[in-house]
Amino acid sequence: MLSGRAIENIENSVLDELVVTNTIPLSAAAQACSRIRQLDIAPVVAEAVRRISNEESISAMFR
């Protein structure tokens, strides 16, 4: 996803932080970049699966 000069561009940009999820693996260079923060979405997906399984609303998770 972050290919070519993306990491260099992020490091040299005015961005304070780029937040991504762990749905795709980050390269070693992206993992080493101090401006990239990766969030784990497993708890959100697990809760959504639990709610669907129990026939509960998932829209309530995002209010």
Coordinates of C-alpha atoms in Angstrom, one line a residue:
M1 CA 0.0 0.0 0.0
L2 CA 2.8 2.4 0.9
S3 CA 5.0 2.0 -2.2
G4 CA 7.7 3.9 -3.9
R5 CA 8.7 7.0 -2.1
A6 CA 5.6 7.0 0.2
I7 CA 7.6 6.5 3.4
E8 CA 10.0 9.3 2.5
N9 CA 7.1 11.6 1.5
I10 CA 5.4 10.9 4.8
E11 CA 8.5 11.6 6.8
N12 CA 9.1 14.9 4.9
S13 CA 5.5 16.0 5.1
V14 CA 3.6 18.3 7.5
L15 CA 1.6 15.3 8.7
D16 CA 1.9 14.7 12.4
E17 CA 0.7 11.1 12.0
L18 CA -0.7 8.6 9.5
V19 CA -3.0 6.1 11.1
V20 CA -3.5 2.8 9.4
T21 CA -5.0 -0.5 10.4
N22 CA -3.4 -4.0 10.5
T23 CA -5.7 -5.3 7.7
I24 CA -2.6 -5.5 5.5
P25 CA 1.0 -6.0 6.6
L26 CA 3.3 -3.0 6.8
S27 CA 6.8 -3.1 5.3
A28 CA 9.8 -2.9 7.6
A29 CA 10.3 0.7 6.4
A30 CA 6.7 1.6 7.3
Q31 CA 7.0 -0.1 10.7
A32 CA 10.1 2.0 11.4
C33 CA 8.5 5.3 10.4
S34 CA 7.8 7.3 13.5
R35 CA 4.8 9.0 11.8
I36 CA 2.9 5.9 11.0
R37 CA 0.8 4.3 13.7
Q38 CA -0.9 1.0 13.1
L39 CA -4.1 0.1 14.9
D40 CA -5.2 -3.4 15.6
I41 CA -8.8 -3.9 14.5
A42 CA -9.2 -7.5 15.8
P43 CA -11.3 -6.4 18.8
V44 CA -13.7 -4.4 16.6
V45 CA -14.1 -7.3 14.2
A46 CA -14.5 -9.8 17.0
E47 CA -17.2 -7.7 18.6
A48 CA -19.0 -7.3 15.3
V49 CA -19.0 -11.1 14.7
R50 CA -20.2 -11.7 18.3
R51 CA -23.1 -9.2 17.8
I52 CA -24.1 -10.7 14.4
S53 CA -24.0 -14.2 15.9
N54 CA -26.2 -13.1 18.7
E55 CA -28.5 -11.1 16.4
E56 CA -27.6 -7.8 18.0
S57 CA -27.1 -4.5 16.3
I58 CA -23.7 -3.6 15.0
S59 CA -24.6 0.0 14.2
A60 CA -24.6 0.7 17.9
M61 CA -20.9 0.1 17.9
F62 CA -20.3 3.2 15.8
R63 CA -22.4 5.8 17.6

